[in-house]
Coordinates of C-alpha atoms in Angstrom, one line a residue:
Chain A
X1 CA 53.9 142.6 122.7
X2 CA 56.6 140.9 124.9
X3 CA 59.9 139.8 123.4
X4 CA 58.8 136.3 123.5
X5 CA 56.0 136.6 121.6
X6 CA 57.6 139.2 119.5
X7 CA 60.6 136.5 118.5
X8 CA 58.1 133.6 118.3
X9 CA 56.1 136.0 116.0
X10 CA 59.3 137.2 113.7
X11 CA 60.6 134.2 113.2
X12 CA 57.8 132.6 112.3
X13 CA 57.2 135.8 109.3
X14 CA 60.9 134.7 108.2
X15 CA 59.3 130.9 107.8
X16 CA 56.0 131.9 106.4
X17 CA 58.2 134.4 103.8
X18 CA 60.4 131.9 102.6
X19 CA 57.3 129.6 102.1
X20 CA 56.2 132.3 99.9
X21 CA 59.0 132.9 98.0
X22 CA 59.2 129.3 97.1
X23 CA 55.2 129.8 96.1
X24 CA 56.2 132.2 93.6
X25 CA 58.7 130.7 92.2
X26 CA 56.7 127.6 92.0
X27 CA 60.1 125.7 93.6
X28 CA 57.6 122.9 95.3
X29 CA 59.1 123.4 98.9
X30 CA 56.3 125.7 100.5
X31 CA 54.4 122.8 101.6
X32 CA 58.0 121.0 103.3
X33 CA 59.2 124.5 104.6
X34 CA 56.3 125.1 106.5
X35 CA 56.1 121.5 107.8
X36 CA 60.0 121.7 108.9
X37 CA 59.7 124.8 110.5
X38 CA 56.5 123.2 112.4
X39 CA 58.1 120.5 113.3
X40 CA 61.0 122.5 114.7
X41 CA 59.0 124.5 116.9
X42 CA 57.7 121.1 118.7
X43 CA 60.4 119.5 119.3
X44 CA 62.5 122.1 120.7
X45 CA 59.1 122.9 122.9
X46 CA 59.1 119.1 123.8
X47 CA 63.0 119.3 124.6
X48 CA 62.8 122.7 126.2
X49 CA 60.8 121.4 129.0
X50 CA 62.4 117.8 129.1
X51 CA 65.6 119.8 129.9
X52 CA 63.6 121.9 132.3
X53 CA 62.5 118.5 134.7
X54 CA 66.3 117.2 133.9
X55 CA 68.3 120.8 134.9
X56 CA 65.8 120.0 138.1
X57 CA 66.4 116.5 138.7
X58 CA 70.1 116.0 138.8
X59 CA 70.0 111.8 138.4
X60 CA 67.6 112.9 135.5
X61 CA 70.6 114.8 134.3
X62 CA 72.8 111.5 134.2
X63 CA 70.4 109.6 132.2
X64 CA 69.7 111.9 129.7
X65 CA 73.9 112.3 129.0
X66 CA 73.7 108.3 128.9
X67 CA 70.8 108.5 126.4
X68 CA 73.3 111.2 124.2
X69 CA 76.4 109.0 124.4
X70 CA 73.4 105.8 123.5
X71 CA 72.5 108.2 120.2
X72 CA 75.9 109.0 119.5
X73 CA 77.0 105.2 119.7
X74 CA 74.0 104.3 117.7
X75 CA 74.9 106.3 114.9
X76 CA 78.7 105.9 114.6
X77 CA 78.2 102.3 115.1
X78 CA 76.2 102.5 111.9
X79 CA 79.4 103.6 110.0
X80 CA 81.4 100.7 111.1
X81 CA 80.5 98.2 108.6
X82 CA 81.6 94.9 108.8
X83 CA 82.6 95.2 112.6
X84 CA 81.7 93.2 115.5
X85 CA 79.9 94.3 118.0
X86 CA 80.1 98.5 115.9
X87 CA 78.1 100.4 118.4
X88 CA 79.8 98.8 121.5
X89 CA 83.1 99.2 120.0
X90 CA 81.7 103.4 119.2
X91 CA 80.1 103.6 122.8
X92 CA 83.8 103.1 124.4
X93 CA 85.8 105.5 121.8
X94 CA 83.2 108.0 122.5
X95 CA 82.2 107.6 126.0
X96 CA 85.9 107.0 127.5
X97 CA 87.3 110.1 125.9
X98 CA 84.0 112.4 126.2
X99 CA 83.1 111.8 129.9
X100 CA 86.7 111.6 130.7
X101 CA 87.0 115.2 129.8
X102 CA 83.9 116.2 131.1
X103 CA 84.7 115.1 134.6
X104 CA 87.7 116.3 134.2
X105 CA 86.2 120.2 133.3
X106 CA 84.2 119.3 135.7
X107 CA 86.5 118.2 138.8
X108 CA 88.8 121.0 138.6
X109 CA 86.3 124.0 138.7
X110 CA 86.3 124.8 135.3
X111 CA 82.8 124.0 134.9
X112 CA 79.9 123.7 137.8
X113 CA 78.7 120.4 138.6
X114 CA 74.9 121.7 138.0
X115 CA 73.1 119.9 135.2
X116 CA 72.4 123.4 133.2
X117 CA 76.6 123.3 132.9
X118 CA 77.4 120.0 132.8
X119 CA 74.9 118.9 130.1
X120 CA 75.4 121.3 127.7
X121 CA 79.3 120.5 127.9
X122 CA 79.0 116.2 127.8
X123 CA 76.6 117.1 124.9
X124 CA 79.5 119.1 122.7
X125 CA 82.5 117.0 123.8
X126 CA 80.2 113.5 122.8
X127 CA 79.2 115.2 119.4
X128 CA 83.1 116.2 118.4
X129 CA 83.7 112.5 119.4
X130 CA 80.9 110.9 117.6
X131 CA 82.3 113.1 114.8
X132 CA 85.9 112.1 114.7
X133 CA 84.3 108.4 116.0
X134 CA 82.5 108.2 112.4
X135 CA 85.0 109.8 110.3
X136 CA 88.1 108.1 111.3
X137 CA 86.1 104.6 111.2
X138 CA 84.7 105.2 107.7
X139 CA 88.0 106.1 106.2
X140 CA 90.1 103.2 108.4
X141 CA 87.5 100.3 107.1
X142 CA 88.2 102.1 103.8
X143 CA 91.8 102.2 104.1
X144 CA 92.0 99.1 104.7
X145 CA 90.3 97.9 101.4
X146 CA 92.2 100.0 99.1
X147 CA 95.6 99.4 100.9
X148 CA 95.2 95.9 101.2
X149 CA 98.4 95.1 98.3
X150 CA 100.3 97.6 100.3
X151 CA 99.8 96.2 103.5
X152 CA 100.4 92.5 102.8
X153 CA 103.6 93.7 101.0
X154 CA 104.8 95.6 103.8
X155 CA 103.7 92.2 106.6
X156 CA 105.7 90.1 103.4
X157 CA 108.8 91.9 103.8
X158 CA 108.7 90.9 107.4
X159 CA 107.2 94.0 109.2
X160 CA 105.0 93.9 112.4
X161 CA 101.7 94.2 112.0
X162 CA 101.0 97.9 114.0
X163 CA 103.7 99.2 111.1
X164 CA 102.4 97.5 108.1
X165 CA 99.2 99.6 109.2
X166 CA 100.2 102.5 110.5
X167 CA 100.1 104.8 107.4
X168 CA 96.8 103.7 106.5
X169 CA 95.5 104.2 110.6
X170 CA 97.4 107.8 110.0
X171 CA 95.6 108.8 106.9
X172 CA 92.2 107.6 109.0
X173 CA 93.3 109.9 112.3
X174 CA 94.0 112.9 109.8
X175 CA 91.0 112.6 108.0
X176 CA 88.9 111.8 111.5
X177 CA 90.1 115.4 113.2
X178 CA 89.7 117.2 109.9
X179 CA 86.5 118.9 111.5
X180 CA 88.2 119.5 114.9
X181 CA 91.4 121.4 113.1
X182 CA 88.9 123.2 110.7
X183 CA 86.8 124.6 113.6
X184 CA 89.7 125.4 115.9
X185 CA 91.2 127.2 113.2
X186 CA 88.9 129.3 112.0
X187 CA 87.2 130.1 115.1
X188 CA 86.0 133.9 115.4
X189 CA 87.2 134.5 111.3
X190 CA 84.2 132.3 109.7
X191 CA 81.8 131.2 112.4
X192 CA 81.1 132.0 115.9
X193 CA 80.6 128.7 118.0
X194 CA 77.3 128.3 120.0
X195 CA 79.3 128.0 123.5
X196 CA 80.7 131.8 122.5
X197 CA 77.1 132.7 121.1
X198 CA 75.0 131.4 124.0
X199 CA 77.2 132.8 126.6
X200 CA 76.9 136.6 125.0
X201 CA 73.2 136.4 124.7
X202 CA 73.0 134.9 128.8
X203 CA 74.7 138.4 129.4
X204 CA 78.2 137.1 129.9
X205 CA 81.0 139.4 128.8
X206 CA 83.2 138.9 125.0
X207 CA 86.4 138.0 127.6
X208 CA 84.4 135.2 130.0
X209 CA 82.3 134.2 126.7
X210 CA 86.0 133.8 125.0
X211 CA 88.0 132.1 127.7
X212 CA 84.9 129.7 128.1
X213 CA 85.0 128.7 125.1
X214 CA 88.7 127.8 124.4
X215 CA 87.9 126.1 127.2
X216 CA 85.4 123.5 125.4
X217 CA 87.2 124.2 122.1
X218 CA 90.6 122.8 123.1
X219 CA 89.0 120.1 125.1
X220 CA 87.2 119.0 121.7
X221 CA 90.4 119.1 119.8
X222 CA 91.6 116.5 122.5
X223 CA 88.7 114.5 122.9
X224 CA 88.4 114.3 119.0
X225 CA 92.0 113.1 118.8
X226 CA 91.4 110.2 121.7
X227 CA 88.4 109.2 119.9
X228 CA 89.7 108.8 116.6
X229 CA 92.7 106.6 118.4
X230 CA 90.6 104.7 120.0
X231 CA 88.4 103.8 117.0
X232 CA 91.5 102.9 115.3
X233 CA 92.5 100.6 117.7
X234 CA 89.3 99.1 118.0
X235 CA 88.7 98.6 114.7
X236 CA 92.1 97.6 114.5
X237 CA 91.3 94.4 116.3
X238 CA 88.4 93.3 115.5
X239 CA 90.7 93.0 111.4
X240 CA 94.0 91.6 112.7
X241 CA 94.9 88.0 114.2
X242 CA 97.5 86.5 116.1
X243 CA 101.0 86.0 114.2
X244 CA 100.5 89.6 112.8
X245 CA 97.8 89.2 110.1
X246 CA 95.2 91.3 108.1
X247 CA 92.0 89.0 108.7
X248 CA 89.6 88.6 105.6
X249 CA 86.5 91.0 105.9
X250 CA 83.6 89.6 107.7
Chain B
X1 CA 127.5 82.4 104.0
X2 CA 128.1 80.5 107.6
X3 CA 129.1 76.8 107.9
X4 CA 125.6 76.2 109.3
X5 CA 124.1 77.9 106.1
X6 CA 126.4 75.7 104.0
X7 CA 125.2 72.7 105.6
X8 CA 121.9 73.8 105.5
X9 CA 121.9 74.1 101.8
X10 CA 123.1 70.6 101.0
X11 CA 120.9 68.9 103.9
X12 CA 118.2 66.9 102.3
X13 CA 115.9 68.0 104.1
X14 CA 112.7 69.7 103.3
X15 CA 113.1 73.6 105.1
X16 CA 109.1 74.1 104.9
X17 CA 106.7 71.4 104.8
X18 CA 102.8 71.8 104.7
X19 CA 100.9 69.0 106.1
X20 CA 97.0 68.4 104.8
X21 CA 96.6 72.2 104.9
X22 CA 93.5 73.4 104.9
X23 CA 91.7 76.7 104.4
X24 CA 88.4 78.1 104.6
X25 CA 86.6 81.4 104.0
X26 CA 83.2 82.4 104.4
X27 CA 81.8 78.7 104.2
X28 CA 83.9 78.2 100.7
X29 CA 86.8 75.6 100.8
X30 CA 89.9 77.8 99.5
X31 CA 92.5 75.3 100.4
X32 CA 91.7 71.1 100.7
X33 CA 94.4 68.8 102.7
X34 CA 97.6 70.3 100.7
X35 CA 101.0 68.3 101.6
X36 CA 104.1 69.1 100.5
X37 CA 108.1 69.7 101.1
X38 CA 110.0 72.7 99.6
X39 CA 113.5 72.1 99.5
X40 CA 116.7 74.0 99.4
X41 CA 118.1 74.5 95.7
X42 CA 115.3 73.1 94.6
X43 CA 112.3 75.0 92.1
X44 CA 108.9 73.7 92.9
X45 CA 106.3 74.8 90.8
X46 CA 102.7 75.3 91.8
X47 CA 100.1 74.1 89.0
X48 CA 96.5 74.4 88.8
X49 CA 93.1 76.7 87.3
X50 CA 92.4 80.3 88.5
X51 CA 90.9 79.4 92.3
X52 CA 92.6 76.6 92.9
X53 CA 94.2 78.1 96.2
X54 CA 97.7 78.7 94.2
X55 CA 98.0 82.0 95.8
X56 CA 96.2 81.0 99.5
X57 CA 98.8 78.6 99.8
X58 CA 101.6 80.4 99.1
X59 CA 100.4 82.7 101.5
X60 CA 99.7 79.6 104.2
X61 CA 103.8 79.2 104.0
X62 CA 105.1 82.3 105.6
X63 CA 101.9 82.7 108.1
X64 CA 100.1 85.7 106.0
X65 CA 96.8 83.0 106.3
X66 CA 97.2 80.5 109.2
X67 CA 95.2 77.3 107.9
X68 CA 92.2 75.9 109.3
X69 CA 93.3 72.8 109.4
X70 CA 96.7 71.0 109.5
X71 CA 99.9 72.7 109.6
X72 CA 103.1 74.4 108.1
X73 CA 106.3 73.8 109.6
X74 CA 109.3 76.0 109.4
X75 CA 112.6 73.9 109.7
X76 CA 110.2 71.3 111.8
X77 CA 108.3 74.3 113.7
X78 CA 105.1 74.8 113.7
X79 CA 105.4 78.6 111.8
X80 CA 102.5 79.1 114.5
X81 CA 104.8 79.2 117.4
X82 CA 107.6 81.6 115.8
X83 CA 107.7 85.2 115.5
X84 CA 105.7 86.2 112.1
X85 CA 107.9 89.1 111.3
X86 CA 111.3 86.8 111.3
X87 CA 109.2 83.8 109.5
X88 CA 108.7 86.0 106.8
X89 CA 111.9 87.5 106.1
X90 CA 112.9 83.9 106.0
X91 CA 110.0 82.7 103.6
X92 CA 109.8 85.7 101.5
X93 CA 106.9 86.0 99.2
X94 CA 106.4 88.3 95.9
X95 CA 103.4 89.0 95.0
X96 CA 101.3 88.5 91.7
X97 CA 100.7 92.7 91.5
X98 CA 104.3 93.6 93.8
X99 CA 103.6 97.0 95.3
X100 CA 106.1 99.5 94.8
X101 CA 106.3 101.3 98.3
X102 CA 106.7 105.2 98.3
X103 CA 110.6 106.4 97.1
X104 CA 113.2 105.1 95.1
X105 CA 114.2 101.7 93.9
X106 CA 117.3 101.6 96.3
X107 CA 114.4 102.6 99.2
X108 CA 111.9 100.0 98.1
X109 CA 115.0 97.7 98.3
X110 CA 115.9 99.2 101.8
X111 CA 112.9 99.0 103.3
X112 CA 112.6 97.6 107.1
X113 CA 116.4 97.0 107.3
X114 CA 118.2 98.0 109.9
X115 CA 121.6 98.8 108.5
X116 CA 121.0 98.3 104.4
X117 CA 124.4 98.6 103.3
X118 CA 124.9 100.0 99.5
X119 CA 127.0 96.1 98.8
X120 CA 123.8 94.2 100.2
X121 CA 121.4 96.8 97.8
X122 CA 123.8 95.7 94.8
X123 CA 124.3 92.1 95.7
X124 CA 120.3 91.9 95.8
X125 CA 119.8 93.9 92.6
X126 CA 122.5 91.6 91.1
X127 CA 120.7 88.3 92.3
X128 CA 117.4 89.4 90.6
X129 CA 119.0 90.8 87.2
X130 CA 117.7 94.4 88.2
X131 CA 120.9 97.2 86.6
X132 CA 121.9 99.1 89.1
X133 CA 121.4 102.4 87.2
X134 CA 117.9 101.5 87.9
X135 CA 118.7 102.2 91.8
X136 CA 118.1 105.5 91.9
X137 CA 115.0 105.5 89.8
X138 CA 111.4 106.5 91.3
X139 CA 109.8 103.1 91.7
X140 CA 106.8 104.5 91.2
X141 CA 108.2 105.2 87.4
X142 CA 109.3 101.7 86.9
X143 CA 107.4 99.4 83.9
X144 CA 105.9 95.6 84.6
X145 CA 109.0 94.0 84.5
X146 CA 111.3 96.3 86.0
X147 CA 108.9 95.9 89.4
X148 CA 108.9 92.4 89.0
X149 CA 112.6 92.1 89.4
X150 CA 112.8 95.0 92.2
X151 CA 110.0 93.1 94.2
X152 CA 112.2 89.9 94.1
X153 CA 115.3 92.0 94.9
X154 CA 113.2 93.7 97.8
X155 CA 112.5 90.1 98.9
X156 CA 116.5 88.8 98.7
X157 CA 117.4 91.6 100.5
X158 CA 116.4 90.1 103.7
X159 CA 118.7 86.6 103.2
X160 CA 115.3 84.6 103.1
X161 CA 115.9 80.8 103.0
X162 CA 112.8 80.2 100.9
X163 CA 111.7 82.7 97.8
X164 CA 107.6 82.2 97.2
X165 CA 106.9 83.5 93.4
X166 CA 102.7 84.3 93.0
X167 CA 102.6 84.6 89.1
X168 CA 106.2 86.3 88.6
X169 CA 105.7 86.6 84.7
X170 CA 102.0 87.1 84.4
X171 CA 101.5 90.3 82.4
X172 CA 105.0 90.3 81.2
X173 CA 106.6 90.9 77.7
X174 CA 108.8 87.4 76.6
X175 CA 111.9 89.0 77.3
X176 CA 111.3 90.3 80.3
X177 CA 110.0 86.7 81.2
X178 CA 112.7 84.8 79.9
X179 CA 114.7 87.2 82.7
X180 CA 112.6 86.6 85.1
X181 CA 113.3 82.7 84.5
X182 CA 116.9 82.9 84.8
X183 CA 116.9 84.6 87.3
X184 CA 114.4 81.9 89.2
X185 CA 116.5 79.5 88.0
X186 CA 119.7 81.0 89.0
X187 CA 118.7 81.6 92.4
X188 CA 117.0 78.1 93.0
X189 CA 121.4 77.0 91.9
X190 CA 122.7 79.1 94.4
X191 CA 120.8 76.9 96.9
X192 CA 117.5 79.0 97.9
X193 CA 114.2 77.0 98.1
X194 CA 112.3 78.3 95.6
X195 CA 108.7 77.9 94.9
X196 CA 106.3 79.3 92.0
X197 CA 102.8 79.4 91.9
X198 CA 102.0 79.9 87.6
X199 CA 100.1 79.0 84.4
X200 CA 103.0 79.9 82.2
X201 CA 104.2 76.7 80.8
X202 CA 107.1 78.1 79.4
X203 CA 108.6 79.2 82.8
X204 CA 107.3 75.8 84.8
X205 CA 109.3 73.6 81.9
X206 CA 112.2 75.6 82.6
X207 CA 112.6 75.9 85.9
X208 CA 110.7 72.5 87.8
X209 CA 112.6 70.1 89.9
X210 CA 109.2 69.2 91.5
X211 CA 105.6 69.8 90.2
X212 CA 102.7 70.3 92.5
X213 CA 99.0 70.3 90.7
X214 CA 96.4 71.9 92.7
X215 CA 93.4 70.6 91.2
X216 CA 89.8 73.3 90.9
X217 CA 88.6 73.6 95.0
X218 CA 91.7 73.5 96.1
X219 CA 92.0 69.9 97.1
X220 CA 95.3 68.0 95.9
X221 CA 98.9 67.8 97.1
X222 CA 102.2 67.6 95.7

């Protein structure tokens, strides 16, 4: 048997076991289990060869990291209730920061220019971003409820807007890069990231495997941290007015 | 004081003046074509039900709301054209829930001042009746009335020219009420504009020069 058929066939033993444990232990998942795991195997099938044609076809290449940053926006923007215009306003606090540091990997040599590289690298940097994107917009719109009394106070007793908000745009920051700082870290003591993983099982050695991916690690902790400024400052605007006000919701 | 203050306080007339202000939210009319004058040394006292844009338009006279329509003049400006931040230490507002901000009462009372010298902490605390054993106290600690009279302290500390009152004795025991009327009244003497949104009878026989009904939907004038 090769070692393709041989990992296509143990996995699929792991799936067909844990459908019947869940059998015998009448847990009502065997049915969903088996349907997940079949519905796994397509659609990485379907995206394995998509990214085949697109590592192939290098303007392929740009429109499928346009169609990521169009996923990421789309769901980010969902979290930014009550904003105009949310998945515009998401598009630009992930897109400016995520491509920005791509191109900049990119440009000085520390990653090729080939699709197989530069893909898989917009793809993390765009999903930390999306990340902090969400996170910090959830928790600001939130913020900005529950501080409300605080806020006007702090505007009453004459201050400028950007202070009467800044600890509640702080709290949102913190809270946005909570899964950056986590990640960065732990990294190596509870998990080992997929850049570190991949690169060890494509044969690279534990040092180039490592340096790579501080590499994409650090740049996420940066990236993160310009997205989750940027959505403040979006959101931001869209909720203040001229002559330093809070606007009503809406 | 300066001479210019001095002259100020006995000029006739009116430091802010609302004309056929008008506010709208969401479709609903909060605020319908309010005019009025608040003068210096003078108490003008806000009447009217629960949504009668009592607390909008206290809000439209040092630029937290801008109105929809018409306009509020600061000193014959429109408060559109000045620097918010300066309008508002000179139309200071206290709140109907004040907000004690993180730290001591001497902090809360310190708060956004450049140089907060301890005389201008205890000539502040003096104005609004608040001991100044109390100065050192978390504020976070303090009861109802104790944050009534630090959050018009707060407010004093910035030398405001007109002191905006949202409810200042709702939810307050009768003494500390009747404090919080002398106090009102005392400053109002001293020659500070004062005006004060409230249901309380009590306080609005003790301290009105001038009356202002704001009848339900917010249309009416004073």
């Amino acid at each position: 048997m090769s070692a393709a058929a041989l990992q296509v066939a143990t996995s699929a033993a792991f799936l067909v076991a844990a459908a019947g444990l869940a059998w015998r232990l009448r847990l009502h998942l065997s049915r969903d289990l088996l349907v997940v795991g079949a519905r796994a195997a397509v659609q990485l099938t379907v995206v394995g060869l998509l990214i085949a044609a697109v590592f192939a076809e290098p303007p392929l290449a740009v429109a499928f990291i346009g169609l990521m940053l169009f996923a990421a926006a789309w769901t980010a923007g969902g979290r930014l209730t009550g904003v105009p215009a949310p998945r515009r306003r998401a598009a630009v606090a992930i897109g400016l920061p995520a491509l920005g540091a791509t191109g900049i990997l990119i440009a000085v040599g520390a990653f090729s220019p080939e699709p197989r590289t530069a893909i898989p690298t917009a793809g993390i940097l765009i999903g930390g971003a999306m990340a902090a994107t969400s996170l910090t917009g959830r928790r600001l719109l939130e913020g900005l409820t529950a501080d409300a009394d605080a806020i006007e106070t702090r505007l009453a007793l004459g201050d400028p807007i950007r202070d009467a908000l800044a600890p509640t745009v702080r709290q949102a920051i913190h809270t946005g890069l909570i899964p950056a700082m986590d990640q960065t870290r732990n990294v190596g003591l509870v998990s080992l990231p997929g850049t570190f993983v991949g690169l060890l099982l494509g044969g690279a050695s534990p040092a180039e495997a490592a340096r790579l991916q501080l590499t994409v690690l650090l740049a996420i902790v940066a990236v993160e941290l310009a997205a989750a400024v940027l959505t403040s400052e979006l959101v931001t605007r869209s909720r203040t007015g001229p002559g330093d006000r809070l606007l009503p919701k809406g | 004081m300066t001479t210019a203050d001095a002259d100020a306080t006995t000029s006739p007339g009116p430091v802010v003046v609302a004309e056929a202000v008008a506010v709208r939210q969401g479709g609903r009319e909060l605020l319908r074509e309010v005019t009025l004058d608040v003068r210096r040394g003078r108490v003008l006292v806000l009447r009217g039900p629960s949504g009668a844009g009592k607390s909008t338009l206290l809000r439209c006279l040092n630029g937290l709301v801008w109105p929809d329509a018409g306009v509020v003049r600061l000193d014959g400006a429109d408060l559109r054209s000045l620097p918010a931040p300066a309008v508002r230490r000179r139309v200071a507002l206290v709140s109907q829930t004040p907000v004690m901000l993180p730290g001591t009462v001497a902090d809360n009372l310190a708060y956004g001042l450049a140089s907060p010298g301890p005389d201008r902490l205890t000539r502040a605390a003096a104005a609004a009746a608040l001991p100044s054993a109390l100065l050192d106290r978390d504020a976070a600690e303090l009861s109802g009335g104790e944050r009534a009279r630090v959050a018009i302290a707060r407010a004093l500390t910035r030398d405001p020219e007109v002191l905006l009152l949202d409810e200042p004795t709702a939810a307050l025991d009768a003494d500390a009420a009747a404090t919080i009327t002398t106090t009102v009244r005392a400053l109002a003497d001293t020659g500070l504009a004062v005006v004060v949104a409230t249901h309380d009878d009590t306080l609005a026989a003790a301290i009105a020069d001038e009356v202002a009904t704001l009848p339900t939907g917010g249309r009416g004038a004073g």
